[in-house]
Amino acid sequence: MIHLKSKDEIERIRECGICSAELFKYLENYMKEGITTKELDRISEDFIIKKGFKPSFKGYMGYPSSICASVNEEIIHGLPCSRKLKSGDIVGIDVGIQKKGYISDSARTYAIGNISPNHKKLLKRTESFLYLAIMKIKAMVEINDISGTIEDLTRKYKYGVVYDYCGHGVGYKNHEEPEIPNYRFPGGKRKLKPGTVIAIEPMINMGEDGQFVLDDGWTVVTVDGEYSAHFENTVAVTENGYDILTINPDDLKSILQKYSNGVVED
Ligand code: MF3
Ligand code: CO
C-alpha cells in the first residue's frame, strides 16, 4: 500500500532532505585524495547528529554505517572502510536522514581529483537523467513515465541498466511502496496520486547491464568492473507537479533552469 503524506508531513521530510543537501555541500570539502570512506562516514554521522537528526541507514537490516560509499565499479551499498580515495576515483555517497519518524533519502556521486572525460560525462549524464525523470512527475503520472525516461536515456547513451535495485517510496521508512525501477516494468502502469513521496535513483553503468553482490553481503558491483554512477532525490508528487525535498530551496531554481530545455547536460 502507498501511504500518502499530508502537506505537514512533507515539510517534515523536507527538513531531513535539507539536512542531506547541506551535508552533500559540506562533504565537498573532504572529497580529496587520501581520505578514507570510513572517515567520510564519521564526518557525515557527526554532521547529521550535530544538526539534530539521525542517520536512518545505521542498523537498518543490520547495515553498520551512516552512509553508503560506493567507489568506482561499486554501484550502491558500498560499506565505509579504510580504503583511501585516490585521484581518478568516483564515489557515490548515499544517505538517509531521519527526524521524529520522518525520513529522506538522497545520493550524489563525487569525483576525486582528476577523473577521465568519460567518467565526467557519466556523472553529468546520470544527474541529468535524475532531473529529466523528476520533471515528468505530476498528479497521476504513471510510474513507467518516470522509469521509462531513465531507461530510454540509459540506452540512448549506451550505458548499462541495473535491474535488481530500484527507487522506492520513502518518508516513514527507508523503503516503502511503490518501487520505481530505472526501466519500464509491467507494474509500472500504476498512477501516483498527490502526496506520494518517492526516492528516484538512477544507477547507471558505463558498461554492461546487471550487477552482483560481493561476499560482504552489501556491496553491489558491476559485472565487468566498469564504473557506475548514482544520483538520488526524494520527491513529492503534488497537485501541480513535483516538489524536490532533498535540495536546498535556494539552489532549486538554478538546477531546474539547467534542465528546463529537457536536454542532457554533456
Ligand atoms: N538508499 C538506499 C537504497 O535505497 C538505502 C540503503 S539502506 C542501507 O537502497 F541500509 F542499505 F544502507
Ligand atoms: Co534509495
PDB file of C-alpha atoms and ligand atoms in Angstrom:
ATOM      1  CA  MET A   1       0.000   0.000   0.000  1.00  0.00           C
ATOM      2  CA  ILE A   2       1.170   3.503  -0.785  1.00  0.00           C
ATOM      3  CA  HIS A   3       0.977   5.785   2.259  1.00  0.00           C
ATOM      4  CA  LEU A   4       0.110   9.295   1.114  1.00  0.00           C
ATOM      5  CA  LYS A   5       1.735  12.098   3.097  1.00  0.00           C
ATOM      6  CA  SER A   6       0.000  15.309   4.188  1.00  0.00           C
ATOM      7  CA  LYS A   7       1.460  18.760   3.432  1.00  0.00           C
ATOM      8  CA  ASP A   8       2.667  18.902   7.014  1.00  0.00           C
ATOM      9  CA  GLU A   9       4.381  15.535   6.772  1.00  0.00           C
ATOM     10  CA  ILE A  10       6.027  16.558   3.509  1.00  0.00           C
ATOM     11  CA  GLU A  11       7.516  19.564   5.335  1.00  0.00           C
ATOM     12  CA  ARG A  12       8.945  17.180   7.972  1.00  0.00           C
ATOM     13  CA  ILE A  13      10.566  15.103   5.227  1.00  0.00           C
ATOM     14  CA  ARG A  14      11.896  18.294   3.633  1.00  0.00           C
ATOM     15  CA  GLU A  15      13.593  19.228   6.918  1.00  0.00           C
ATOM     16  CA  CYS A  16      15.517  15.947   6.693  1.00  0.00           C
ATOM     17  CA  GLY A  17      16.156  16.496   2.993  1.00  0.00           C
ATOM     18  CA  ILE A  18      17.621  19.957   3.519  1.00  0.00           C
ATOM     19  CA  CYS A  19      19.988  18.490   6.106  1.00  0.00           C
ATOM     20  CA  SER A  20      21.123  15.985   3.453  1.00  0.00           C
ATOM     21  CA  ALA A  21      21.645  18.791   0.911  1.00  0.00           C
ATOM     22  CA  GLU A  22      23.765  20.671   3.455  1.00  0.00           C
ATOM     23  CA  LEU A  23      25.718  17.502   4.189  1.00  0.00           C
ATOM     24  CA  PHE A  24      26.456  16.974   0.486  1.00  0.00           C
ATOM     25  CA  LYS A  25      27.760  20.540   0.232  1.00  0.00           C
ATOM     26  CA  TYR A  26      29.861  20.133   3.379  1.00  0.00           C
ATOM     27  CA  LEU A  27      31.348  16.862   2.091  1.00  0.00           C
ATOM     28  CA  GLU A  28      32.742  18.639  -0.993  1.00  0.00           C
ATOM     29  CA  ASN A  29      35.481  19.994   1.304  1.00  0.00           C
ATOM     30  CA  TYR A  30      36.581  16.448   2.127  1.00  0.00           C
ATOM     31  CA  MET A  31      36.379  14.797  -1.280  1.00  0.00           C
ATOM     32  CA  LYS A  32      40.132  14.800  -1.777  1.00  0.00           C
ATOM     33  CA  GLU A  33      42.806  12.218  -2.398  1.00  0.00           C
ATOM     34  CA  GLY A  34      43.849  10.291   0.712  1.00  0.00           C
ATOM     35  CA  ILE A  35      40.603  10.410   2.682  1.00  0.00           C
ATOM     36  CA  THR A  36      39.057   7.051   3.565  1.00  0.00           C
ATOM     37  CA  THR A  37      35.396   6.176   3.158  1.00  0.00           C
ATOM     38  CA  LYS A  38      35.341   5.347   6.898  1.00  0.00           C
ATOM     39  CA  GLU A  39      36.377   8.953   7.614  1.00  0.00           C
ATOM     40  CA  LEU A  40      33.612  10.191   5.313  1.00  0.00           C
ATOM     41  CA  ASP A  41      31.148   8.070   7.296  1.00  0.00           C
ATOM     42  CA  ARG A  42      32.356   9.545  10.610  1.00  0.00           C
ATOM     43  CA  ILE A  43      32.248  13.120   9.259  1.00  0.00           C
ATOM     44  CA  SER A  44      28.721  12.568   7.907  1.00  0.00           C
ATOM     45  CA  GLU A  45      27.420  10.973  11.086  1.00  0.00           C
ATOM     46  CA  ASP A  46      28.831  13.807  13.236  1.00  0.00           C
ATOM     47  CA  PHE A  47      27.278  16.401  10.909  1.00  0.00           C
ATOM     48  CA  ILE A  48      23.845  14.730  10.984  1.00  0.00           C
ATOM     49  CA  ILE A  49      23.788  14.325  14.763  1.00  0.00           C
ATOM     50  CA  LYS A  50      25.069  17.856  15.421  1.00  0.00           C
ATOM     51  CA  LYS A  51      22.179  19.214  13.347  1.00  0.00           C
ATOM     52  CA  GLY A  52      19.712  17.244  15.492  1.00  0.00           C
ATOM     53  CA  PHE A  53      18.933  14.430  13.044  1.00  0.00           C
ATOM     54  CA  LYS A  54      19.670  10.694  12.917  1.00  0.00           C
ATOM     55  CA  PRO A  55      21.275   8.571  10.183  1.00  0.00           C
ATOM     56  CA  SER A  56      18.407   6.303   9.125  1.00  0.00           C
ATOM     57  CA  PHE A  57      20.540   3.617   7.417  1.00  0.00           C
ATOM     58  CA  LYS A  58      22.505   2.746  10.575  1.00  0.00           C
ATOM     59  CA  GLY A  59      21.105  -0.516  11.925  1.00  0.00           C
ATOM     60  CA  TYR A  60      18.577  -0.830   9.077  1.00  0.00           C
ATOM     61  CA  MET A  61      18.521  -4.561   8.225  1.00  0.00           C
ATOM     62  CA  GLY A  62      21.847  -4.770  10.045  1.00  0.00           C
ATOM     63  CA  TYR A  63      23.575  -2.068   7.975  1.00  0.00           C
ATOM     64  CA  PRO A  64      26.626  -0.990  10.028  1.00  0.00           C
ATOM     65  CA  SER A  65      27.216   2.614   8.871  1.00  0.00           C
ATOM     66  CA  SER A  66      25.575   6.023   8.483  1.00  0.00           C
ATOM     67  CA  ILE A  67      26.277   6.399   4.772  1.00  0.00           C
ATOM     68  CA  CYS A  68      26.857   4.122   1.810  1.00  0.00           C
ATOM     69  CA  ALA A  69      30.110   4.967  -0.002  1.00  0.00           C
ATOM     70  CA  SER A  70      30.376   3.217  -3.367  1.00  0.00           C
ATOM     71  CA  VAL A  71      33.692   3.622  -5.175  1.00  0.00           C
ATOM     72  CA  ASN A  72      34.203   3.174  -8.958  1.00  0.00           C
ATOM     73  CA  GLU A  73      32.714  -0.189 -10.021  1.00  0.00           C
ATOM     74  CA  GLU A  74      30.655  -0.294  -6.823  1.00  0.00           C
ATOM     75  CA  ILE A  75      27.114   0.674  -7.808  1.00  0.00           C
ATOM     76  CA  ILE A  76      25.426   1.102  -4.419  1.00  0.00           C
ATOM     77  CA  HIS A  77      25.559  -0.023  -0.765  1.00  0.00           C
ATOM     78  CA  GLY A  78      29.374   0.260  -0.536  1.00  0.00           C
ATOM     79  CA  LEU A  79      30.495  -0.212   3.073  1.00  0.00           C
ATOM     80  CA  PRO A  80      32.666   2.569   4.502  1.00  0.00           C
ATOM     81  CA  CYS A  81      36.149   1.144   5.140  1.00  0.00           C
ATOM     82  CA  SER A  82      39.835   2.030   5.374  1.00  0.00           C
ATOM     83  CA  ARG A  83      40.203   2.347   1.576  1.00  0.00           C
ATOM     84  CA  LYS A  84      41.951   5.613   0.724  1.00  0.00           C
ATOM     85  CA  LEU A  85      40.428   7.500  -2.196  1.00  0.00           C
ATOM     86  CA  LYS A  86      42.783   8.456  -4.999  1.00  0.00           C
ATOM     87  CA  SER A  87      42.709  10.801  -7.965  1.00  0.00           C
ATOM     88  CA  GLY A  88      40.547   9.339 -10.735  1.00  0.00           C
ATOM     89  CA  ASP A  89      38.111   7.633  -8.361  1.00  0.00           C
ATOM     90  CA  ILE A  90      34.390   8.363  -8.307  1.00  0.00           C
ATOM     91  CA  VAL A  91      32.487   7.878  -5.057  1.00  0.00           C
ATOM     92  CA  GLY A  92      28.742   7.669  -4.611  1.00  0.00           C
ATOM     93  CA  ILE A  93      27.522   8.824  -1.209  1.00  0.00           C
ATOM     94  CA  ASP A  94      24.001   7.737  -0.258  1.00  0.00           C
ATOM     95  CA  VAL A  95      22.396   8.926   2.977  1.00  0.00           C
ATOM     96  CA  GLY A  96      19.099   8.525   4.805  1.00  0.00           C
ATOM     97  CA  ILE A  97      18.255  11.231   7.313  1.00  0.00           C
ATOM     98  CA  GLN A  98      15.616  10.857   9.995  1.00  0.00           C
ATOM     99  CA  LYS A  99      13.875  13.099  12.496  1.00  0.00           C
ATOM    100  CA  LYS A 100      10.773  12.425  14.584  1.00  0.00           C
ATOM    101  CA  GLY A 101       9.704   9.497  12.441  1.00  0.00           C
ATOM    102  CA  TYR A 102      10.256  11.106   9.023  1.00  0.00           C
ATOM    103  CA  ILE A 103      12.984  10.111   6.565  1.00  0.00           C
ATOM    104  CA  SER A 104      14.619  11.495   3.411  1.00  0.00           C
ATOM    105  CA  ASP A 105      16.878   9.513   1.067  1.00  0.00           C
ATOM    106  CA  SER A 106      19.385  11.036  -1.353  1.00  0.00           C
ATOM    107  CA  ALA A 107      22.691  10.384  -3.107  1.00  0.00           C
ATOM    108  CA  ARG A 108      25.379  12.186  -5.087  1.00  0.00           C
ATOM    109  CA  THR A 109      28.443  10.882  -6.903  1.00  0.00           C
ATOM    110  CA  TYR A 110      31.657  12.895  -6.472  1.00  0.00           C
ATOM    111  CA  ALA A 111      34.863  12.991  -8.497  1.00  0.00           C
ATOM    112  CA  ILE A 112      38.191  12.688  -6.655  1.00  0.00           C
ATOM    113  CA  GLY A 113      40.971  14.773  -8.232  1.00  0.00           C
ATOM    114  CA  ASN A 114      41.100  14.354 -11.994  1.00  0.00           C
ATOM    115  CA  ILE A 115      38.746  11.811 -13.462  1.00  0.00           C
ATOM    116  CA  SER A 116      38.646  10.709 -17.094  1.00  0.00           C
ATOM    117  CA  PRO A 117      36.462  12.633 -19.594  1.00  0.00           C
ATOM    118  CA  ASN A 118      34.215   9.569 -19.997  1.00  0.00           C
ATOM    119  CA  HIS A 119      33.652   9.312 -16.267  1.00  0.00           C
ATOM    120  CA  LYS A 120      32.912  13.040 -16.109  1.00  0.00           C
ATOM    121  CA  LYS A 121      30.234  12.522 -18.736  1.00  0.00           C
ATOM    122  CA  LEU A 122      28.844   9.554 -16.830  1.00  0.00           C
ATOM    123  CA  LEU A 123      28.388  11.725 -13.709  1.00  0.00           C
ATOM    124  CA  LYS A 124      26.823  14.678 -15.530  1.00  0.00           C
ATOM    125  CA  ARG A 125      24.525  12.480 -17.563  1.00  0.00           C
ATOM    126  CA  THR A 126      23.365  10.356 -14.625  1.00  0.00           C
ATOM    127  CA  GLU A 127      22.475  13.545 -12.736  1.00  0.00           C
ATOM    128  CA  SER A 128      20.655  14.812 -15.838  1.00  0.00           C
ATOM    129  CA  PHE A 129      18.688  11.556 -16.090  1.00  0.00           C
ATOM    130  CA  LEU A 130      17.542  12.056 -12.490  1.00  0.00           C
ATOM    131  CA  TYR A 131      16.251  15.573 -13.143  1.00  0.00           C
ATOM    132  CA  LEU A 132      14.693  14.779 -16.513  1.00  0.00           C
ATOM    133  CA  ALA A 133      12.808  11.892 -14.856  1.00  0.00           C
ATOM    134  CA  ILE A 134      11.695  14.116 -11.968  1.00  0.00           C
ATOM    135  CA  MET A 135      10.386  16.690 -14.445  1.00  0.00           C
ATOM    136  CA  LYS A 136       7.922  14.075 -15.774  1.00  0.00           C
ATOM    137  CA  ILE A 137       6.159  13.959 -12.419  1.00  0.00           C
ATOM    138  CA  LYS A 138       2.679  15.374 -11.986  1.00  0.00           C
ATOM    139  CA  ALA A 139      -0.513  14.200 -10.310  1.00  0.00           C
ATOM    140  CA  MET A 140      -1.476  10.739 -11.665  1.00  0.00           C
ATOM    141  CA  VAL A 141       1.805  10.225 -13.522  1.00  0.00           C
ATOM    142  CA  GLU A 142       2.397   6.578 -14.466  1.00  0.00           C
ATOM    143  CA  ILE A 143       5.454   5.051 -12.794  1.00  0.00           C
ATOM    144  CA  ASN A 144       6.605   3.944 -16.247  1.00  0.00           C
ATOM    145  CA  ASP A 145       6.795   7.579 -17.385  1.00  0.00           C
ATOM    146  CA  ILE A 146       9.492   8.071 -14.739  1.00  0.00           C
ATOM    147  CA  SER A 147      11.132   4.653 -15.169  1.00  0.00           C
ATOM    148  CA  GLY A 148      10.916   4.755 -18.965  1.00  0.00           C
ATOM    149  CA  THR A 149      12.563   8.189 -19.121  1.00  0.00           C
ATOM    150  CA  ILE A 150      15.583   6.810 -17.283  1.00  0.00           C
ATOM    151  CA  GLU A 151      15.631   3.609 -19.369  1.00  0.00           C
ATOM    152  CA  ASP A 152      15.443   5.449 -22.692  1.00  0.00           C
ATOM    153  CA  LEU A 153      18.237   7.855 -21.736  1.00  0.00           C
ATOM    154  CA  THR A 154      20.392   4.980 -20.476  1.00  0.00           C
ATOM    155  CA  ARG A 155      20.002   3.224 -23.830  1.00  0.00           C
ATOM    156  CA  LYS A 156      20.482   6.408 -25.840  1.00  0.00           C
ATOM    157  CA  TYR A 157      23.923   6.909 -24.292  1.00  0.00           C
ATOM    158  CA  LYS A 158      24.772   3.188 -24.475  1.00  0.00           C
ATOM    159  CA  TYR A 159      25.087   2.720 -20.743  1.00  0.00           C
ATOM    160  CA  GLY A 160      24.096  -0.363 -18.733  1.00  0.00           C
ATOM    161  CA  VAL A 161      20.880  -0.822 -16.743  1.00  0.00           C
ATOM    162  CA  VAL A 162      20.877  -2.023 -13.106  1.00  0.00           C
ATOM    163  CA  TYR A 163      17.934  -4.393 -12.708  1.00  0.00           C
ATOM    164  CA  ASP A 164      17.909  -5.601  -9.113  1.00  0.00           C
ATOM    165  CA  TYR A 165      17.833  -2.250  -7.291  1.00  0.00           C
ATOM    166  CA  CYS A 166      15.217   0.452  -7.661  1.00  0.00           C
ATOM    167  CA  GLY A 167      13.885   3.761  -6.462  1.00  0.00           C
ATOM    168  CA  HIS A 168      11.064   3.462  -3.936  1.00  0.00           C
ATOM    169  CA  GLY A 169       8.531   5.133  -1.719  1.00  0.00           C
ATOM    170  CA  VAL A 170      10.041   6.776   1.358  1.00  0.00           C
ATOM    171  CA  GLY A 171       9.050   9.014   4.278  1.00  0.00           C
ATOM    172  CA  TYR A 172       8.072   6.894   7.277  1.00  0.00           C
ATOM    173  CA  LYS A 173      10.538   4.104   6.489  1.00  0.00           C
ATOM    174  CA  ASN A 174      13.687   3.815   4.354  1.00  0.00           C
ATOM    175  CA  HIS A 175      11.814   1.720   1.825  1.00  0.00           C
ATOM    176  CA  GLU A 176       8.085   1.861   1.172  1.00  0.00           C
ATOM    177  CA  GLU A 177       5.827   1.117  -1.768  1.00  0.00           C
ATOM    178  CA  PRO A 178       5.882   1.727  -4.682  1.00  0.00           C
ATOM    179  CA  GLU A 179       9.018   0.520  -6.457  1.00  0.00           C
ATOM    180  CA  ILE A 180      10.431   2.938  -9.031  1.00  0.00           C
ATOM    181  CA  PRO A 181      12.782   0.904 -11.255  1.00  0.00           C
ATOM    182  CA  ASN A 182      15.179   2.547 -13.677  1.00  0.00           C
ATOM    183  CA  TYR A 183      13.459   0.696 -16.536  1.00  0.00           C
ATOM    184  CA  ARG A 184       9.859   0.077 -17.662  1.00  0.00           C
ATOM    185  CA  PHE A 185       8.131  -2.838 -15.941  1.00  0.00           C
ATOM    186  CA  PRO A 186       4.708  -4.492 -16.015  1.00  0.00           C
ATOM    187  CA  GLY A 187       3.570  -2.933 -12.708  1.00  0.00           C
ATOM    188  CA  GLY A 188       4.533   0.485 -13.998  1.00  0.00           C
ATOM    189  CA  LYS A 189       1.053   1.341 -15.244  1.00  0.00           C
ATOM    190  CA  ARG A 190       0.217   2.345 -11.694  1.00  0.00           C
ATOM    191  CA  LYS A 191      -0.546   6.058 -11.331  1.00  0.00           C
ATOM    192  CA  LEU A 192       0.804   8.178  -8.498  1.00  0.00           C
ATOM    193  CA  LYS A 193      -1.512  10.424  -6.505  1.00  0.00           C
ATOM    194  CA  PRO A 194      -0.566  13.749  -4.947  1.00  0.00           C
ATOM    195  CA  GLY A 195       1.001  13.069  -1.546  1.00  0.00           C
ATOM    196  CA  THR A 196       3.077  10.125  -2.814  1.00  0.00           C
ATOM    197  CA  VAL A 197       6.704  10.578  -1.751  1.00  0.00           C
ATOM    198  CA  ILE A 198       9.331   8.652  -3.720  1.00  0.00           C
ATOM    199  CA  ALA A 199      13.098   8.343  -3.947  1.00  0.00           C
ATOM    200  CA  ILE A 200      14.166   8.371  -7.591  1.00  0.00           C
ATOM    201  CA  GLU A 201      17.643   6.983  -8.023  1.00  0.00           C
ATOM    202  CA  PRO A 202      19.214   6.245 -11.393  1.00  0.00           C
ATOM    203  CA  MET A 203      22.212   3.903 -11.021  1.00  0.00           C
ATOM    204  CA  ILE A 204      23.938   3.963 -14.380  1.00  0.00           C
ATOM    205  CA  ASN A 205      26.714   1.619 -15.519  1.00  0.00           C
ATOM    206  CA  MET A 206      29.422   2.647 -18.004  1.00  0.00           C
ATOM    207  CA  GLY A 207      29.449  -0.925 -19.284  1.00  0.00           C
ATOM    208  CA  GLU A 208      27.131  -3.924 -19.263  1.00  0.00           C
ATOM    209  CA  ASP A 209      23.637  -4.293 -17.829  1.00  0.00           C
ATOM    210  CA  GLY A 210      23.282  -6.033 -14.483  1.00  0.00           C
ATOM    211  CA  GLN A 211      25.044  -6.255 -11.151  1.00  0.00           C
ATOM    212  CA  PHE A 212      26.054  -8.668  -8.396  1.00  0.00           C
ATOM    213  CA  VAL A 213      26.563  -8.510  -4.637  1.00  0.00           C
ATOM    214  CA  LEU A 214      30.008  -9.057  -3.059  1.00  0.00           C
ATOM    215  CA  ASP A 215      30.596 -11.601  -0.284  1.00  0.00           C
ATOM    216  CA  ASP A 216      30.238  -8.850   2.342  1.00  0.00           C
ATOM    217  CA  GLY A 217      26.509  -9.179   1.639  1.00  0.00           C
ATOM    218  CA  TRP A 218      26.064  -5.470   0.870  1.00  0.00           C
ATOM    219  CA  THR A 219      28.294  -4.027  -1.841  1.00  0.00           C
ATOM    220  CA  VAL A 220      26.624  -4.130  -5.265  1.00  0.00           C
ATOM    221  CA  VAL A 221      29.141  -4.033  -8.140  1.00  0.00           C
ATOM    222  CA  THR A 222      29.140  -4.041 -11.933  1.00  0.00           C
ATOM    223  CA  VAL A 223      29.611  -7.322 -13.771  1.00  0.00           C
ATOM    224  CA  ASP A 224      32.503  -6.086 -15.921  1.00  0.00           C
ATOM    225  CA  GLY A 225      34.334  -3.789 -13.477  1.00  0.00           C
ATOM    226  CA  GLU A 226      33.298  -0.615 -15.334  1.00  0.00           C
ATOM    227  CA  TYR A 227      32.396   2.389 -13.191  1.00  0.00           C
ATOM    228  CA  SER A 228      28.840   3.197 -12.164  1.00  0.00           C
ATOM    229  CA  ALA A 229      27.211   6.469 -11.001  1.00  0.00           C
ATOM    230  CA  HIS A 230      24.280   7.109  -8.656  1.00  0.00           C
ATOM    231  CA  PHE A 231      22.214  10.248  -8.002  1.00  0.00           C
ATOM    232  CA  GLU A 232      19.057  10.281  -5.896  1.00  0.00           C
ATOM    233  CA  ASN A 233      16.471  12.769  -4.663  1.00  0.00           C
ATOM    234  CA  THR A 234      13.352  12.369  -2.555  1.00  0.00           C
ATOM    235  CA  VAL A 235      10.407  13.931  -4.391  1.00  0.00           C
ATOM    236  CA  ALA A 236       6.740  14.511  -3.509  1.00  0.00           C
ATOM    237  CA  VAL A 237       4.028  14.234  -6.154  1.00  0.00           C
ATOM    238  CA  THR A 238       1.868  17.380  -5.901  1.00  0.00           C
ATOM    239  CA  GLU A 239      -1.418  18.556  -7.479  1.00  0.00           C
ATOM    240  CA  ASN A 240       0.553  20.668  -9.953  1.00  0.00           C
ATOM    241  CA  GLY A 241       3.713  18.664 -10.468  1.00  0.00           C
ATOM    242  CA  TYR A 242       6.570  17.733  -8.166  1.00  0.00           C
ATOM    243  CA  ASP A 243       8.373  19.035  -5.126  1.00  0.00           C
ATOM    244  CA  ILE A 244      12.037  18.036  -4.668  1.00  0.00           C
ATOM    245  CA  LEU A 245      12.611  17.628  -0.930  1.00  0.00           C
ATOM    246  CA  THR A 246      16.372  16.964  -0.849  1.00  0.00           C
ATOM    247  CA  ILE A 247      17.605  20.205  -2.442  1.00  0.00           C
ATOM    248  CA  ASN A 248      18.054  23.499  -0.648  1.00  0.00           C
ATOM    249  CA  PRO A 249      15.203  25.752  -1.891  1.00  0.00           C
ATOM    250  CA  ASP A 250      17.804  28.482  -2.671  1.00  0.00           C
ATOM    251  CA  ASP A 251      19.538  26.164  -5.151  1.00  0.00           C
ATOM    252  CA  LEU A 252      16.455  24.706  -6.748  1.00  0.00           C
ATOM    253  CA  LYS A 253      15.731  27.427  -9.286  1.00  0.00           C
ATOM    254  CA  SER A 254      19.137  27.312 -10.951  1.00  0.00           C
ATOM    255  CA  ILE A 255      19.110  23.498 -11.037  1.00  0.00           C
ATOM    256  CA  LEU A 256      15.703  23.327 -12.715  1.00  0.00           C
ATOM    257  CA  GLN A 257      16.706  26.117 -15.090  1.00  0.00           C
ATOM    258  CA  LYS A 258      19.645  23.992 -16.197  1.00  0.00           C
ATOM    259  CA  TYR A 259      17.342  21.156 -17.281  1.00  0.00           C
ATOM    260  CA  SER A 260      14.359  23.202 -18.463  1.00  0.00           C
ATOM    261  CA  ASN A 261      15.120  22.562 -22.144  1.00  0.00           C
ATOM    262  CA  GLY A 262      14.871  18.820 -21.459  1.00  0.00           C
ATOM    263  CA  VAL A 263      18.383  18.191 -22.713  1.00  0.00           C
ATOM    264  CA  VAL A 264      21.010  16.016 -21.065  1.00  0.00           C
ATOM    265  CA  GLU A 265      23.982  18.002 -19.854  1.00  0.00           C
ATOM    266  CA  ASP A 266      27.126  16.875 -21.646  1.00  0.00           C
TER     267      ASP A 266
HETATM  268  N1  MF3 B   1      19.204   4.488  -0.426  1.00  0.00           N
HETATM  269  C1  MF3 B   1      19.468   3.090  -0.249  1.00  0.00           C
HETATM  270  C2  MF3 B   1      18.543   2.324  -1.136  1.00  0.00           C
HETATM  271  O1  MF3 B   1      17.506   2.807  -1.473  1.00  0.00           O
HETATM  272  C3  MF3 B   1      19.176   2.686   1.159  1.00  0.00           C
HETATM  273  C4  MF3 B   1      20.156   1.760   1.636  1.00  0.00           C
HETATM  274  S1  MF3 B   1      19.782   1.371   3.256  1.00  0.00           S
HETATM  275  C5  MF3 B   1      21.141   0.557   3.739  1.00  0.00           C
HETATM  276  O2  MF3 B   1      18.851   1.209  -1.486  1.00  0.00           O
HETATM  277  F1  MF3 B   1      20.901   0.201   4.933  1.00  0.00           F
HETATM  278  F2  MF3 B   1      21.290  -0.425   2.922  1.00  0.00           F
HETATM  279  F3  MF3 B   1      22.150   1.348   3.636  1.00  0.00           F
HETATM  280 CO    CO B   2      17.027   4.948  -2.019  1.00  0.00          CO
END
